[in-house]
Short mmCIF file of C-alpha atoms and ligand atoms in Angstrom, two decimals:
data_model
loop_
_atom_site.label_atom_id
_atom_site.label_comp_id
_atom_site.label_asym_id
_atom_site.label_seq_id
_atom_site.Cartn_x
_atom_site.Cartn_y
_atom_site.Cartn_z
CA UNK A 1 35.21 6.13 -28.42
CA UNK A 2 39.12 4.76 -28.06
CA UNK A 3 39.22 3.33 -24.68
CA UNK A 4 41.35 6.93 -22.69
CA UNK A 5 37.69 7.96 -23.78
CA UNK A 6 35.40 5.16 -22.46
CA UNK A 7 37.14 5.23 -19.85
CA UNK A 8 36.51 8.92 -18.65
CA UNK A 9 33.16 8.90 -19.47
CA UNK A 10 33.22 6.32 -16.89
CA UNK A 11 34.97 8.31 -14.09
CA UNK A 12 33.13 10.88 -15.06
CA UNK A 13 30.02 9.80 -14.23
CA UNK A 14 31.04 7.22 -11.10
CA UNK A 15 32.45 10.03 -9.63
CA UNK A 16 30.30 12.36 -8.86
CA UNK A 17 30.11 15.08 -5.19
CA UNK A 18 27.26 13.69 -3.26
CA UNK A 19 27.13 10.07 -4.43
CA UNK A 20 29.44 6.61 -3.53
CA UNK A 21 29.12 3.53 -4.52
CA UNK A 22 26.48 0.66 -3.63
CA UNK A 23 28.83 -2.52 -3.42
CA UNK A 24 26.08 -5.03 -4.07
CA UNK A 25 28.28 -8.26 -4.48
CA UNK A 26 29.01 -10.56 -1.78
CA UNK A 27 30.10 -13.80 -3.29
CA UNK A 28 27.05 -16.70 -2.37
CA UNK A 29 28.65 -17.89 1.30
CA UNK A 30 28.93 -14.10 2.17
CA UNK A 31 24.95 -14.00 1.18
CA UNK A 32 24.21 -16.26 2.82
CA UNK A 33 25.64 -16.06 5.91
CA UNK A 34 23.88 -12.62 5.70
CA UNK A 35 20.54 -13.64 5.28
CA UNK A 36 20.76 -15.89 7.80
CA UNK A 37 21.01 -12.96 10.32
CA UNK A 38 17.12 -12.95 9.08
CA UNK A 39 16.68 -16.07 8.65
CA UNK A 40 16.32 -16.60 4.52
CA UNK A 41 17.74 -18.87 2.87
CA UNK A 42 20.19 -18.15 -0.43
CA UNK A 43 17.85 -18.94 -2.83
CA UNK A 44 19.16 -18.27 -6.50
CA UNK A 45 15.29 -16.18 -5.90
CA UNK A 46 15.67 -14.98 -2.71
CA UNK A 47 19.31 -13.49 -4.17
CA UNK A 48 17.19 -11.81 -7.20
CA UNK A 49 14.31 -10.54 -5.82
CA UNK A 50 17.10 -9.00 -2.66
CA UNK A 51 19.69 -7.29 -5.35
CA UNK A 52 16.16 -5.39 -7.18
CA UNK A 53 14.55 -4.07 -4.65
CA UNK A 54 17.91 -2.83 -3.69
CA UNK A 55 19.01 -1.75 -6.83
CA UNK A 56 14.78 -0.44 -8.33
CA UNK A 57 14.83 1.27 -4.39
CA UNK A 58 13.40 4.49 -6.06
CA UNK A 59 15.36 7.49 -5.10
CA UNK A 60 18.82 5.83 -5.24
CA UNK A 61 20.59 7.05 -8.41
CA UNK A 62 20.38 11.00 -6.60
CA UNK A 63 23.28 9.65 -3.90
CA UNK A 64 24.33 6.27 -5.49
CA UNK A 65 26.82 7.08 -8.86
CA UNK A 66 27.92 2.93 -8.92
CA UNK A 67 26.74 -0.49 -7.72
CA UNK A 68 29.40 -3.31 -7.97
CA UNK A 69 27.88 -6.88 -8.71
CA UNK A 70 27.91 -10.36 -8.53
CA UNK A 71 29.11 -13.13 -11.57
CA UNK A 72 25.72 -13.89 -11.15
CA UNK A 73 23.83 -10.58 -10.31
CA UNK A 74 24.69 -9.55 -13.57
CA UNK A 75 22.67 -12.37 -15.50
CA UNK A 76 20.15 -12.23 -13.79
CA UNK A 77 16.64 -10.24 -14.67
CA UNK A 78 14.65 -8.21 -12.57
CA UNK A 79 10.29 -9.32 -12.13
CA UNK A 80 9.67 -7.55 -15.61
CA UNK A 81 12.48 -9.27 -17.31
CA UNK A 82 14.72 -6.32 -17.69
CA UNK A 83 18.39 -7.21 -16.55
CA UNK A 84 19.58 -6.06 -13.89
CA UNK A 85 22.34 -4.91 -14.96
CA UNK A 86 20.36 -2.63 -17.62
CA UNK A 87 17.60 -1.22 -14.86
CA UNK A 88 20.96 0.49 -13.12
CA UNK A 89 22.76 1.63 -16.81
CA UNK A 90 18.42 3.42 -17.01
CA UNK A 91 18.29 5.13 -13.87
CA UNK A 92 22.61 6.41 -14.72
CA UNK A 93 23.61 4.47 -12.60
CA UNK A 94 26.76 2.19 -13.40
CA UNK A 95 26.92 -1.40 -13.14
CA UNK A 96 30.18 -2.30 -12.06
CA UNK A 97 31.12 -6.29 -11.49
CA UNK A 98 33.84 -8.09 -8.82
CA UNK A 99 36.94 -9.70 -10.89
CA UNK A 100 37.99 -11.48 -8.09
CA UNK A 101 37.94 -15.85 -6.66
CA UNK A 102 38.19 -14.79 -3.09
CA UNK A 103 41.22 -15.22 -0.81
CA UNK A 104 43.73 -17.64 0.47
CA UNK A 105 47.21 -18.11 2.65
CA UNK A 106 50.40 -16.81 0.50
CA UNK A 107 52.62 -20.47 0.69
CA UNK A 108 55.28 -20.10 2.89
CA UNK A 109 54.30 -16.84 3.64
CA UNK A 110 52.50 -17.93 7.52
CA UNK A 111 49.24 -15.32 8.13
CA UNK A 112 50.01 -13.76 5.01
CA UNK A 113 47.11 -13.32 2.53
CA UNK A 114 46.62 -13.45 -1.59
CA UNK A 115 43.31 -13.09 -3.86
CA UNK A 116 42.92 -15.40 -6.94
CA UNK A 117 41.01 -14.77 -9.81
CA UNK A 118 44.38 -13.58 -12.54
CA UNK A 119 43.71 -16.34 -15.36
CA UNK A 120 41.45 -15.60 -18.33
CA UNK A 121 40.40 -12.25 -16.24
CA UNK A 122 40.41 -10.79 -19.58
CA UNK A 123 38.22 -12.23 -21.51
CA UNK A 124 36.01 -12.29 -18.31
CA UNK A 125 35.84 -8.84 -18.86
CA UNK A 126 35.23 -8.84 -22.83
CA UNK A 127 31.95 -11.12 -21.63
CA UNK A 128 30.81 -8.35 -18.44
CA UNK A 129 31.33 -6.04 -20.37
CA UNK A 130 28.61 -7.54 -22.54
CA UNK A 131 26.85 -7.74 -19.77
CA UNK A 132 27.03 -4.24 -18.85
CA UNK A 133 29.16 -4.16 -16.28
CA UNK A 134 31.87 -0.28 -16.94
CA UNK A 135 34.48 -0.67 -13.90
CA UNK A 136 35.65 -3.29 -11.20
CA UNK A 137 36.88 -4.18 -8.10
CA UNK A 138 39.90 -6.51 -6.32
CA UNK A 139 40.06 -7.40 -2.83
CA UNK A 140 43.42 -7.64 -1.16
CA UNK A 141 43.14 -8.88 2.18
CA UNK A 142 45.25 -7.47 4.64
CA UNK A 143 45.16 -9.12 8.60
CA UNK A 144 47.85 -7.79 11.37
CA UNK A 145 49.22 -9.70 12.99
CA UNK A 146 52.65 -8.72 15.07
CA UNK A 147 54.49 -10.24 11.91
CA UNK A 148 51.67 -9.60 9.13
CA UNK A 149 51.68 -8.33 6.40
CA UNK A 150 55.52 -9.13 6.08
CA UNK A 151 57.30 -7.37 3.18
CA UNK A 152 56.37 -9.99 1.00
CA UNK A 153 52.99 -10.52 1.82
CA UNK A 154 52.72 -6.48 1.34
CA UNK A 155 54.92 -6.74 -1.73
CA UNK A 156 52.95 -9.89 -3.65
CA UNK A 157 49.24 -8.24 -2.98
CA UNK A 158 50.62 -5.87 -4.47
CA UNK A 159 51.48 -6.86 -7.17
CA UNK A 160 48.61 -8.34 -7.95
CA UNK A 161 46.44 -4.56 -7.83
CA UNK A 162 48.22 -3.53 -10.03
CA UNK A 163 47.92 -6.54 -13.06
CA UNK A 164 44.84 -6.93 -12.20
CA UNK A 165 44.29 -2.87 -12.49
CA UNK A 166 46.64 -2.65 -15.61
CA UNK A 167 43.90 -5.49 -17.25
CA UNK A 168 41.27 -3.54 -16.41
CA UNK A 169 42.96 -0.04 -17.96
CA UNK A 170 43.47 -2.33 -21.04
CA UNK A 171 40.39 -3.79 -22.32
CA UNK A 172 38.28 0.05 -21.26
CA UNK A 173 36.81 -1.51 -17.17
CA UNK A 174 38.05 1.33 -14.58
CA UNK A 175 40.08 -0.47 -12.29
CA UNK A 176 38.34 -0.11 -7.70
CA UNK A 177 41.90 -0.74 -6.72
CA UNK A 178 40.73 -2.24 -2.26
CA UNK A 179 43.48 -2.95 -0.07
CA UNK A 180 41.22 -4.15 3.18
CA UNK A 181 43.62 -3.77 6.39
CA UNK A 182 41.64 -5.44 8.69
CA UNK A 183 39.80 -4.48 11.46
CA UNK A 184 39.99 -7.71 12.92
CA UNK A 185 43.31 -7.86 16.34
CA UNK A 186 43.19 -5.59 19.35
CA UNK A 187 46.04 -3.27 17.47
CA UNK A 188 46.07 0.53 18.06
CA UNK A 189 45.06 3.52 15.81
CA UNK A 190 48.87 3.70 15.31
CA UNK A 191 49.46 0.34 14.15
CA UNK A 192 46.69 0.36 11.82
CA UNK A 193 48.21 3.91 9.85
CA UNK A 194 51.29 1.92 9.84
CA UNK A 195 50.20 -0.72 7.72
CA UNK A 196 48.06 1.21 6.20
CA UNK A 197 50.27 3.55 4.97
CA UNK A 198 53.46 0.54 4.20
CA UNK A 199 51.05 -1.14 1.79
CA UNK A 200 49.60 1.98 -0.62
CA UNK A 201 53.65 3.00 -0.68
CA UNK A 202 54.40 -0.82 -2.23
CA UNK A 203 50.45 -0.63 -4.32
CA UNK A 204 51.32 3.10 -5.83
CA UNK A 205 54.41 1.70 -6.99
CA UNK A 206 53.75 -1.38 -8.93
CA UNK A 207 51.01 0.68 -10.58
CA UNK A 208 53.59 2.59 -11.63
CA UNK A 209 55.34 -0.59 -12.39
CA UNK A 210 52.28 -1.62 -14.84
CA UNK A 211 51.99 1.92 -16.45
CA UNK A 212 48.52 2.00 -15.06
CA UNK A 213 47.08 5.18 -14.99
CA UNK A 214 45.97 6.96 -11.53
CA UNK A 215 42.68 9.66 -13.81
CA UNK A 216 40.92 6.37 -14.39
CA UNK A 217 40.90 4.42 -11.54
CA UNK A 218 39.30 4.24 -7.11
CA UNK A 219 40.59 3.64 -5.08
CA UNK A 220 38.81 2.12 -1.97
CA UNK A 221 40.81 1.48 1.42
CA UNK A 222 40.14 0.96 4.42
CA UNK A 223 40.07 4.17 7.08
CA UNK A 224 42.81 4.03 10.13
CA UNK A 225 41.23 2.79 12.75
CA UNK A 226 41.49 0.59 16.35
CA UNK A 227 41.29 -2.81 16.19
CA UNK A 228 38.11 -4.48 17.28
CA UNK A 229 40.01 -5.69 20.61
CA UNK A 230 41.62 -2.82 21.05
CA UNK A 231 41.13 -1.22 24.14
CA UNK A 232 40.46 2.42 23.71
CA UNK A 233 38.30 3.77 21.08
CA UNK A 234 38.25 7.23 18.50
CA UNK A 235 36.79 9.33 18.35
CA UNK A 236 35.48 10.40 14.32
CA UNK A 237 37.60 13.45 14.30
CA UNK A 238 40.53 11.39 15.20
CA UNK A 239 39.50 8.75 12.85
CA UNK A 240 39.59 10.80 10.25
CA UNK A 241 43.08 12.94 11.00
CA UNK A 242 45.07 9.80 11.01
CA UNK A 243 43.02 8.53 8.06
CA UNK A 244 43.73 11.05 6.20
CA UNK A 245 47.92 11.52 7.55
CA UNK A 246 48.47 8.29 5.83
CA UNK A 247 46.79 10.09 2.87
CA UNK A 248 48.78 12.17 2.09
CA UNK A 249 51.27 10.41 2.65
CA UNK A 250 50.49 7.88 -0.39
CA UNK A 251 47.41 8.69 -2.18
CA UNK A 252 48.75 10.54 -5.40
CA UNK A 253 46.57 13.63 -6.31
CA UNK A 254 45.91 11.83 -9.64
CA UNK A 255 44.09 9.00 -8.29
CA UNK A 256 40.13 11.28 -8.25
CA UNK A 257 37.94 9.32 -6.05
CA UNK A 258 38.96 7.39 -2.93
CA UNK A 259 35.56 5.98 -2.13
CA UNK A 260 35.78 4.54 1.85
CA UNK A 261 34.89 0.37 1.97
CA UNK A 262 33.15 0.33 5.70
CA UNK A 263 34.79 -3.14 7.52
CA UNK A 264 32.19 -3.86 9.71
CA UNK A 265 32.03 -0.47 11.39
CA UNK A 266 27.88 -0.51 11.72
CA UNK A 267 26.19 2.58 9.28
CA UNK A 268 25.79 5.57 11.74
CA UNK A 269 29.73 5.37 12.16
CA UNK A 270 30.68 4.42 8.94
CA UNK A 271 29.30 7.79 8.13
CA UNK A 272 29.56 10.16 10.85
CA UNK A 273 33.80 8.83 9.64
CA UNK A 274 33.28 9.80 6.29
CA UNK A 275 31.33 13.06 8.19
CA UNK A 276 34.75 14.05 9.84
CA UNK A 277 36.75 13.65 6.76
CA UNK A 278 34.65 15.76 4.55
CA UNK A 279 33.28 18.33 7.22
CA UNK A 280 36.32 18.78 9.38
CA UNK A 281 39.45 18.55 6.31
CA UNK A 282 38.07 20.49 2.84
CA UNK A 283 40.29 21.13 0.25
CA UNK A 284 41.83 17.73 0.13
CA UNK A 285 42.97 16.72 -3.59
CA UNK A 286 40.55 13.80 -4.04
CA UNK A 287 36.87 13.49 -3.68
CA UNK A 288 36.33 11.43 -0.38
CA UNK A 289 33.47 8.76 -0.30
CA UNK A 290 32.19 5.74 -0.14
CA UNK A 291 31.80 2.20 -0.90
CA UNK A 292 29.40 0.33 1.70
CA UNK A 293 27.96 -2.50 1.77
CA UNK A 294 26.87 -4.44 4.91
CA UNK A 295 26.82 -0.18 6.69
CA UNK A 296 24.34 0.35 3.43
CA UNK A 297 22.29 -3.06 3.45
CA UNK A 298 21.86 -3.74 7.06
CA UNK A 299 18.51 -1.83 7.37
CA UNK A 300 18.02 -3.36 4.81
CA UNK A 301 18.20 -6.89 5.98
CA UNK A 302 17.01 -6.11 8.65
CA UNK A 303 13.27 -4.23 7.05
CA UNK A 304 12.65 -6.62 4.34
CA UNK A 305 13.30 -9.85 6.07
CA UNK A 306 12.70 -11.82 3.40
CA UNK A 307 9.58 -10.99 3.07
CA UNK A 308 7.40 -9.20 -0.30
CA UNK A 309 5.04 -7.10 1.60
CA UNK A 310 7.86 -5.41 3.63
CA UNK A 311 9.98 -4.11 -0.02
CA UNK A 312 8.81 -0.40 -0.03
CA UNK A 313 9.51 0.07 3.55
CA UNK A 314 12.90 -2.07 2.95
CA UNK A 315 13.71 0.11 0.19
CA UNK A 316 13.56 3.68 2.05
CA UNK A 317 16.09 2.35 4.27
CA UNK A 318 18.65 1.85 1.66
CA UNK A 319 16.98 5.94 0.42
CA UNK A 320 17.80 6.94 4.13
CA UNK A 321 21.01 5.40 3.97
CA UNK A 322 22.17 6.55 1.31
CA UNK A 323 20.92 10.41 1.09
CA UNK A 324 22.71 10.28 5.28
CA UNK A 325 26.37 8.68 2.83
CA UNK A 326 25.41 11.59 0.69
CA UNK A 327 25.47 14.58 2.57
CA UNK A 328 28.19 12.55 4.77
CA UNK A 329 30.08 12.69 1.21
CA UNK A 330 29.47 16.97 1.31
CA UNK A 331 30.00 17.28 5.26
CA UNK A 332 27.30 18.05 5.56
CA UNK A 333 25.87 14.77 7.57
CA UNK A 334 23.96 16.17 11.26
CA UNK A 335 23.88 12.96 13.90
CA UNK A 336 20.99 14.24 14.88
CA UNK A 337 19.13 13.14 10.75
CA UNK A 338 19.68 8.97 11.45
CA UNK A 339 16.11 10.59 13.90
CA UNK A 340 14.54 12.12 10.46
CA UNK A 341 12.86 9.36 8.29
P1 LIG B 1 31.99 -3.33 3.68
O1 LIG B 1 31.87 -2.39 3.05
O2 LIG B 1 30.83 -4.27 4.36
O3 LIG B 1 33.36 -3.09 4.27
O4 LIG B 1 32.21 -3.96 1.52
C1 LIG B 1 32.96 -3.57 1.12
C2 LIG B 1 33.19 -4.38 0.07
O5 LIG B 1 32.54 -4.65 -1.65
C3 LIG B 1 33.97 -5.81 0.38
O6 LIG B 1 34.87 -6.13 -0.84
#
């Protein structure tokens, strides 16, 4: 198989109507924070048990086409000794890997952030491919302030995403390009729209400069939302309209799929917003779907509580959220579905 055939085959398996991606790629400090909320220690064994719970949940393959994993998880095995990536692949779910090394300040650019991890990326991708990964994820983070993100912040982050995506494609790995404009702050929805538009314009210029094939990538963006501390809330219909206005202006139709991050929205909000886009705006050139972390996992953690006797019920909680988001991808979700099991 050529690299192009390989990328194409991965895209076709990942981009399907009624399906989306489960982001289960929390780094060690992040999973420790999530586990702390239910009083569970983030030991290697607890992490392995939790990820096994997620990846073996009966029925999720009907709604989940890919799972993003953290490095450690790729090397772990389920109780029966099957490597976790193989557990997914066996069910027709594509295993993926978060390859960025986290963010920090962008030097001499106060308030801007930059993500690390390009050094040695090709070698790491080759190793992860050997472990079963077929796609990767890299996240750049933009916080909104009066002066931020600056022009420099926007261009430096775009360059990182494009260089990462090019290395992935060269290795036959589908890149998920994730620019996250954070929900934190008291900015308006209009300000989020303005920043998201500038961020996307720069990213697609950079992807073009670096010869990234748009047909073989997935975009994982934020929705356009008012800041968490902004006094006025927006409806799902308003969020859908504002988000798609920005995307029509900036995301080429050649990109097959846009899989949103949940970014601090509640599970119900994340589902309702996605549904409002698909139900209210049919005929968009891209599949509009999900790549949720917290919005898929919060209810699971609440039910699990770190106890083996709760595993089956926690798996049902995951199946429910996956099913409702699958319905939202088709524009067929109704709030009334929340009260059914
Ligand atoms: P959330 O959906 O919790 O924002 O996580 C998605 C993700 O992969 C962040 O990088």
